[in-house]
């Protein structure tokens, strides 16, 4: 999605909409900057077991932006018997994290990527007679049972050949071509006698009565077109000497230019909990609004009108410069089209300098402070010092 936003920004410029292009790039920057705060966990039992400070988890719940720690809470995995399949989000890992490299968002030698790979290999890697393969995630229940009996709505997830192809792309990105070539050979070894690659390969001792042999196709779908596509893409990347489908927009913006994020966003469905010092708070809503806000518990207040993004969203930037002491930012909404107040106050804590998650360094607050655009509220709807209705 981040890469798509940057591609869409280029399209907007081509279509003569530079303002929309700016908005799309700023949104991409905000999302990219939040990856670690949502998905990178530290000092967990699994991290200590592997000997790393942290790692990326498979996913975060929708409400994680307001959580105090990344990946808080638990999930119930599919393909388990009723009452089973519960796992802490902070313990749920997947090779999905390699997409951060493949999409040009993080460098292949980023310490956090290297840490995550150690965890992935510790938890999910299987060495077969044909080469390495990986499980989708820990406690996957989609696959044959331990005795080889077929998947019946529950089971044990097996190793996926397509993930060997994805790992090959990472190995090429980090500069280990020989390893990437070994992944091609492994994928070929996973295929059946007709050259078809299955969804999963059997990753345990042979069970001849079920025609299950270590490193050979399991009873899963075959051929899996996704696996064949990944094989062809890896062959193409090896021919090119680089990951051929890595988006150029993300590489240029985040890896070469090392672009930093200057704002964070707030939406009703995705409120943020903190506003780091030096960042602008972007509020996004689905209708035209005037934001009434304060940084001193309504002793003084400001009004900022929203801008139409032309994408069904209206947004306003609230900039708190160094003249404001760290505390909290309170705000509410006036909706001009319906001539009504929101009737509720919202609050975001203002915190000290944030971490730049693209390189682990502290962001520099070296951007200009732009005063918010002020609009006058209708007198008959003038708010009280703490507008609640």
C-alpha positions in Angstrom: 0.0 0.0 0.0 2.9 2.4 0.7 4.5 1.6 -2.6 1.1 2.0 -4.3 0.6 5.5 -2.8 3.9 6.6 -4.2 3.0 5.3 -7.6 -0.4 7.0 -7.4 1.4 10.2 -6.6 3.4 10.0 -9.8 0.2 9.4 -11.7 -1.4 12.4 -10.0 1.5 14.6 -11.1 1.1 13.3 -14.7 -2.6 14.2 -14.6 -1.8 17.8 -13.5 -2.8 17.4 -9.8 0.4 18.3 -7.8 -1.5 18.9 -4.6 -2.9 15.4 -4.6 0.6 14.1 -5.3 1.9 15.8 -2.2 -1.0 14.4 -0.1 -0.4 10.9 -1.3 3.4 11.1 -0.6 2.8 12.5 2.9 0.4 9.7 3.6 2.9 7.1 2.5 5.6 8.7 4.6 3.3 8.5 7.7 2.4 4.9 7.2 6.0 3.9 6.5 7.2 5.7 9.7 4.7 3.7 11.8 5.8 0.2 10.8 8.0 -0.3 13.8 5.6 1.2 16.3 3.0 -1.3 15.1 5.0 -4.4 14.2 8.5 -4.4 15.8 8.4 -6.0 19.3 11.4 -6.0 21.7 12.5 -7.9 24.8 10.0 -10.8 24.4 10.7 -14.3 25.6 11.2 -15.3 21.9 13.7 -12.5 21.4 15.6 -13.5 24.4 15.6 -17.2 23.3 17.0 -16.3 19.9 19.4 -13.7 21.3 18.1 -10.6 19.5 16.7 -7.3 20.8 13.5 -7.6 18.7 11.8 -8.7 15.5 8.8 -7.9 13.2 5.6 -9.8 13.9 3.1 -11.0 11.4 0.5 -8.4 11.9 -1.0 -6.0 14.4 -4.6 -5.7 15.4 -6.6 -2.7 14.0 -6.5 -0.8 17.3 -2.8 -1.0 17.8 -2.1 2.7 17.2 -3.6 3.5 20.6 -1.7 0.6 22.4 1.3 1.4 24.6 3.4 -1.4 23.0 3.5 -2.9 19.5 1.5 -6.0 18.8 -0.3 -6.0 22.1 -3.0 -8.6 22.7 -3.7 -12.0 21.3 -5.1 -13.6 18.1 -7.1 -16.7 17.4 -5.6 -18.5 14.5 -7.7 -20.2 11.8 -7.7 -23.9 11.2 -7.7 -25.0 14.8 -10.3 -26.9 16.8 -12.7 -24.7 18.7 -11.0 -23.3 21.8 -7.5 -23.8 20.4 -5.3 -21.6 18.3 -4.8 -18.7 20.7 -1.4 -16.9 20.4 0.1 -13.7 21.6 0.6 -11.3 18.7 4.0 -10.5 19.9 5.0 -14.2 19.4 3.5 -14.6 16.0 6.2 -14.4 13.3 6.2 -14.9 9.5 8.4 -14.6 6.5 6.0 -11.8 5.5 8.6 -9.4 7.1 10.9 -9.9 4.1 8.3 -7.8 2.1 9.7 -4.8 3.8 12.9 -5.3 1.8 11.3 -6.5 -1.4 9.1 -3.4 -1.5 12.0 -1.1 -0.9 11.0 0.1 2.6 13.9 -1.2 4.6 17.4 -2.1 3.7 18.3 -5.8 3.5 21.0 -5.3 6.1 18.9 -3.3 8.5 19.5 -4.6 12.0 15.8 -5.1 12.6 15.5 -7.2 9.4 18.6 -9.3 10.3 17.1 -9.9 13.8 13.8 -10.9 12.3 15.4 -13.3 9.9 17.2 -15.0 12.8 13.8 -15.4 14.5 12.1 -16.6 11.3 14.8 -19.3 10.8 14.6 -20.3 14.4 10.9 -20.8 14.4 9.8 -21.6 10.8 12.7 -23.0 8.8 12.8 -26.6 7.8 15.9 -28.2 6.1 14.7 -30.8 3.7 16.8 -33.2 1.4 16.2 -30.7 -1.4 16.9 -27.5 0.4 15.3 -25.1 2.9 11.7 -24.3 3.2 9.6 -22.2 5.6 6.3 -22.4 7.3 3.8 -19.5 6.8 3.8 -18.7 10.5 4.1 -20.5 13.8 1.1 -22.6 15.0 -0.3 -22.7 11.4 -3.1 -25.2 11.4 -3.5 -25.6 7.6 -2.0 -29.0 6.6 -2.0 -32.7 7.3 -2.2 -34.1 10.8 0.9 -35.6 12.4 -0.1 -39.1 11.4 -0.4 -37.9 7.7 -4.2 -38.0 7.7 -5.7 -35.2 5.5 -6.5 -31.7 6.6 -10.1 -31.7 7.8 -10.5 -28.1 8.9 -7.6 -28.4 11.4 -4.1 -29.9 11.2 -0.5 -28.8 11.2 0.8 -26.2 8.7 3.6 -27.5 6.5 6.4 -25.8 4.6 5.6 -23.7 1.5 7.9 -23.8 -1.6 6.9 -20.3 -2.6 8.5 -19.0 0.6 11.8 -20.5 -0.5 11.4 -18.3 -3.6 10.7 -15.2 -1.5 13.8 -16.0 0.6 15.8 -16.2 -2.6 14.8 -12.7 -3.5 16.0 -11.5 -0.1 19.3 -13.3 -0.5 19.8 -11.6 -3.9 18.9 -8.2 -2.4 21.4 -8.6 0.4 24.1 -9.6 -2.1 24.3 -13.4 -1.6 23.7 -14.6 -5.2 24.9 -18.1 -4.5 22.3 -18.5 -1.8 19.6 -17.2 -4.1 20.6 -19.8 -6.8 20.4 -22.5 -4.1 16.8 -21.5 -3.5 16.0 -22.0 -7.2 17.5 -25.5 -7.0 15.4 -26.2 -3.9 12.2 -25.1 -5.5 12.9 -27.4 -8.5 13.6 -30.2 -6.0 10.2 -29.7 -4.4 8.4 -30.2 -7.7 6.8 -33.6 -8.6 8.0 -35.7 -11.6 5.9 -33.5 -14.0 7.6 -30.3 -12.8 4.5 -29.1 -10.8 5.1 -27.3 -7.6 2.7 -27.8 -4.7 1.3 -25.5 -2.2 3.1 -27.3 0.6 5.8 -30.0 1.0 5.8 -32.7 3.6 8.2 -31.6 6.4 8.4 -34.7 8.6 9.4 -38.3 8.5 8.2 -40.3 5.5 4.8 -41.9 5.8 4.6 -44.1 2.6 1.1 -45.3 3.2 -0.1 -41.7 2.7 2.4 -41.1 -0.1 4.1 -38.4 2.0 7.9 -38.1 1.7 10.2 -35.6 3.4 10.7 -32.6 1.0 8.2 -33.8 -1.6 4.6 -32.5 -2.4 2.1 -33.0 0.4 -1.6 -33.5 -0.2 -2.1 -29.8 -0.7 -3.0 -28.0 -4.0 -0.8 -28.8 -7.0 0.1 -27.0 -9.0 0.0 -23.8 -7.0 0.3 -21.0 -9.6 1.6 -18.6 -7.0 4.5 -20.9 -6.3 5.3 -21.2 -10.1 5.1 -17.5 -10.4 7.5 -17.0 -7.6 9.9 -19.5 -9.2 9.7 -17.6 -12.5 10.2 -14.2 -10.8 13.3 -15.5 -9.0 14.7 -16.8 -12.3 14.1 -13.4 -13.8 15.7 -11.6 -10.8 18.8 -13.8 -11.1 19.0 -13.0 -14.8 18.8 -9.2 -14.0 21.2 -9.5 -11.0 18.7 -7.7 -8.8 15.1 -8.0 -7.5 13.4 -7.0 -10.7 10.0 -6.1 -9.2 11.3 -3.9 -6.3 9.4 -0.5 -6.7 11.7 2.3 -7.7 9.6 4.9 -5.9 10.1 3.5 -2.4 13.8 2.8 -3.0 14.4 6.4 -4.1 12.4 8.0 -1.4 13.2 5.9 1.6 16.6 4.2 0.9 18.4 6.7 -1.2 16.9 10.0 -0.1 16.2 8.7 3.4 13.1 10.8 3.5 11.8 11.3 7.0 8.2 11.7 8.1 7.0 15.1 9.3 3.6 14.2 10.5 1.4 11.6 12.1 -2.3 11.1 11.4 -5.5 10.7 13.4 -8.7 9.2 12.2 -11.9 8.2 14.1 -11.3 4.6 13.2 -7.5 4.9 13.8 -6.7 7.4 16.5 -3.1 7.9 17.5 -2.2 8.1 21.1 0.9 10.3 20.9 2.2 13.3 18.9 6.0 13.3 19.0 7.6 16.7 19.5 8.3 18.3 16.2 5.7 16.5 14.2 2.5 17.8 12.8 -0.8 16.1 13.6 -2.9 15.4 10.5 -6.5 14.9 11.2 -8.5 13.1 8.5 -12.3 12.9 8.4 -14.9 12.1 5.8 -16.6 15.5 5.6 -15.7 19.2 5.7 -14.9 20.3 9.2 -13.4 23.0 11.4 -11.1 21.7 14.0 -11.3 23.5 17.3 -8.1 22.7 19.3 -6.0 23.7 22.3 -2.7 22.8 23.9 -3.3 24.4 27.3 -6.5 22.7 28.4 -8.7 25.2 26.6 -7.1 28.3 28.2 -6.6 29.4 24.6 -7.8 27.7 21.5 -7.4 27.7 17.7 -9.6 26.9 14.7 -8.3 25.1 11.6 -10.3 24.3 8.6 -10.0 21.1 6.6 -8.8 20.7 3.0 -10.5 18.5 0.5 -8.1 15.8 -0.6 -10.3 15.0 -3.7 -10.2 11.3 -2.5 -13.2 11.4 -0.2 -11.1 12.5 2.8 -10.8 16.0 4.3 -7.7 16.8 6.4 -6.3 19.5 8.6 -2.7 19.8 9.9 -2.2 21.0 13.5 1.3 22.2 14.0 2.6 22.6 17.5 5.9 24.4 17.5 8.5 24.6 20.3 6.6 27.4 22.0 4.1 24.8 23.3 5.2 22.9 26.4 4.8 19.1 26.2 1.5 18.0 27.5 -1.6 17.1 25.5 -3.4 18.4 22.5 -7.2 18.5 22.8 -9.6 19.0 19.9 -13.2 18.7 18.7 -15.0 19.2 15.5 -17.6 21.6 14.1 -19.3 20.3 10.9 -20.4 23.3 8.8 -22.6 21.4 6.4 -24.8 20.2 9.1 -24.1 23.2 11.4 -23.4 21.1 14.5 -20.6 20.3 17.0 -19.2 16.8 17.4 -20.2 16.9 21.1 -17.0 15.1 22.3 -13.4 16.1 23.0 -10.4 14.1 21.8 -6.9 14.1 23.2 -3.4 13.2 22.0 -0.3 13.3 24.2 2.6 15.4 23.0 5.9 13.5 23.5 9.6 14.3 23.1 11.6 13.8 19.9 10.5 10.6 18.0 12.6 7.9 16.6 13.2 7.8 12.8 12.2 4.2 12.1 13.8 4.1 8.7 17.3 4.1 10.1 17.0 3.9 13.9 18.3 7.5 14.4 16.5 10.4 16.1 14.5 12.5 13.7 15.8 16.1 13.3 13.1 18.7 13.6 14.5 20.7 10.8 11.4 21.6 8.9 9.7 25.0 8.9 6.7 25.6 11.2 3.7 26.6 9.1 0.9 28.3 11.1 -2.4 26.5 10.7 -5.0 28.1 8.5 -7.5 29.8 10.7 -11.2 29.9 9.9 -13.8 31.7 11.9 -16.6 29.7 13.5 -20.2 30.9 13.2 -21.0 33.0 16.2 -24.2 31.2 17.1 -22.1 28.0 17.4 -19.3 29.6 19.4 -17.9 26.9 21.8 -17.4 27.1 25.5 -13.8 26.8 26.8 -14.3 23.0 26.8 -16.7 22.4 23.8 -18.9 19.5 24.5 -22.1 20.1 22.5 
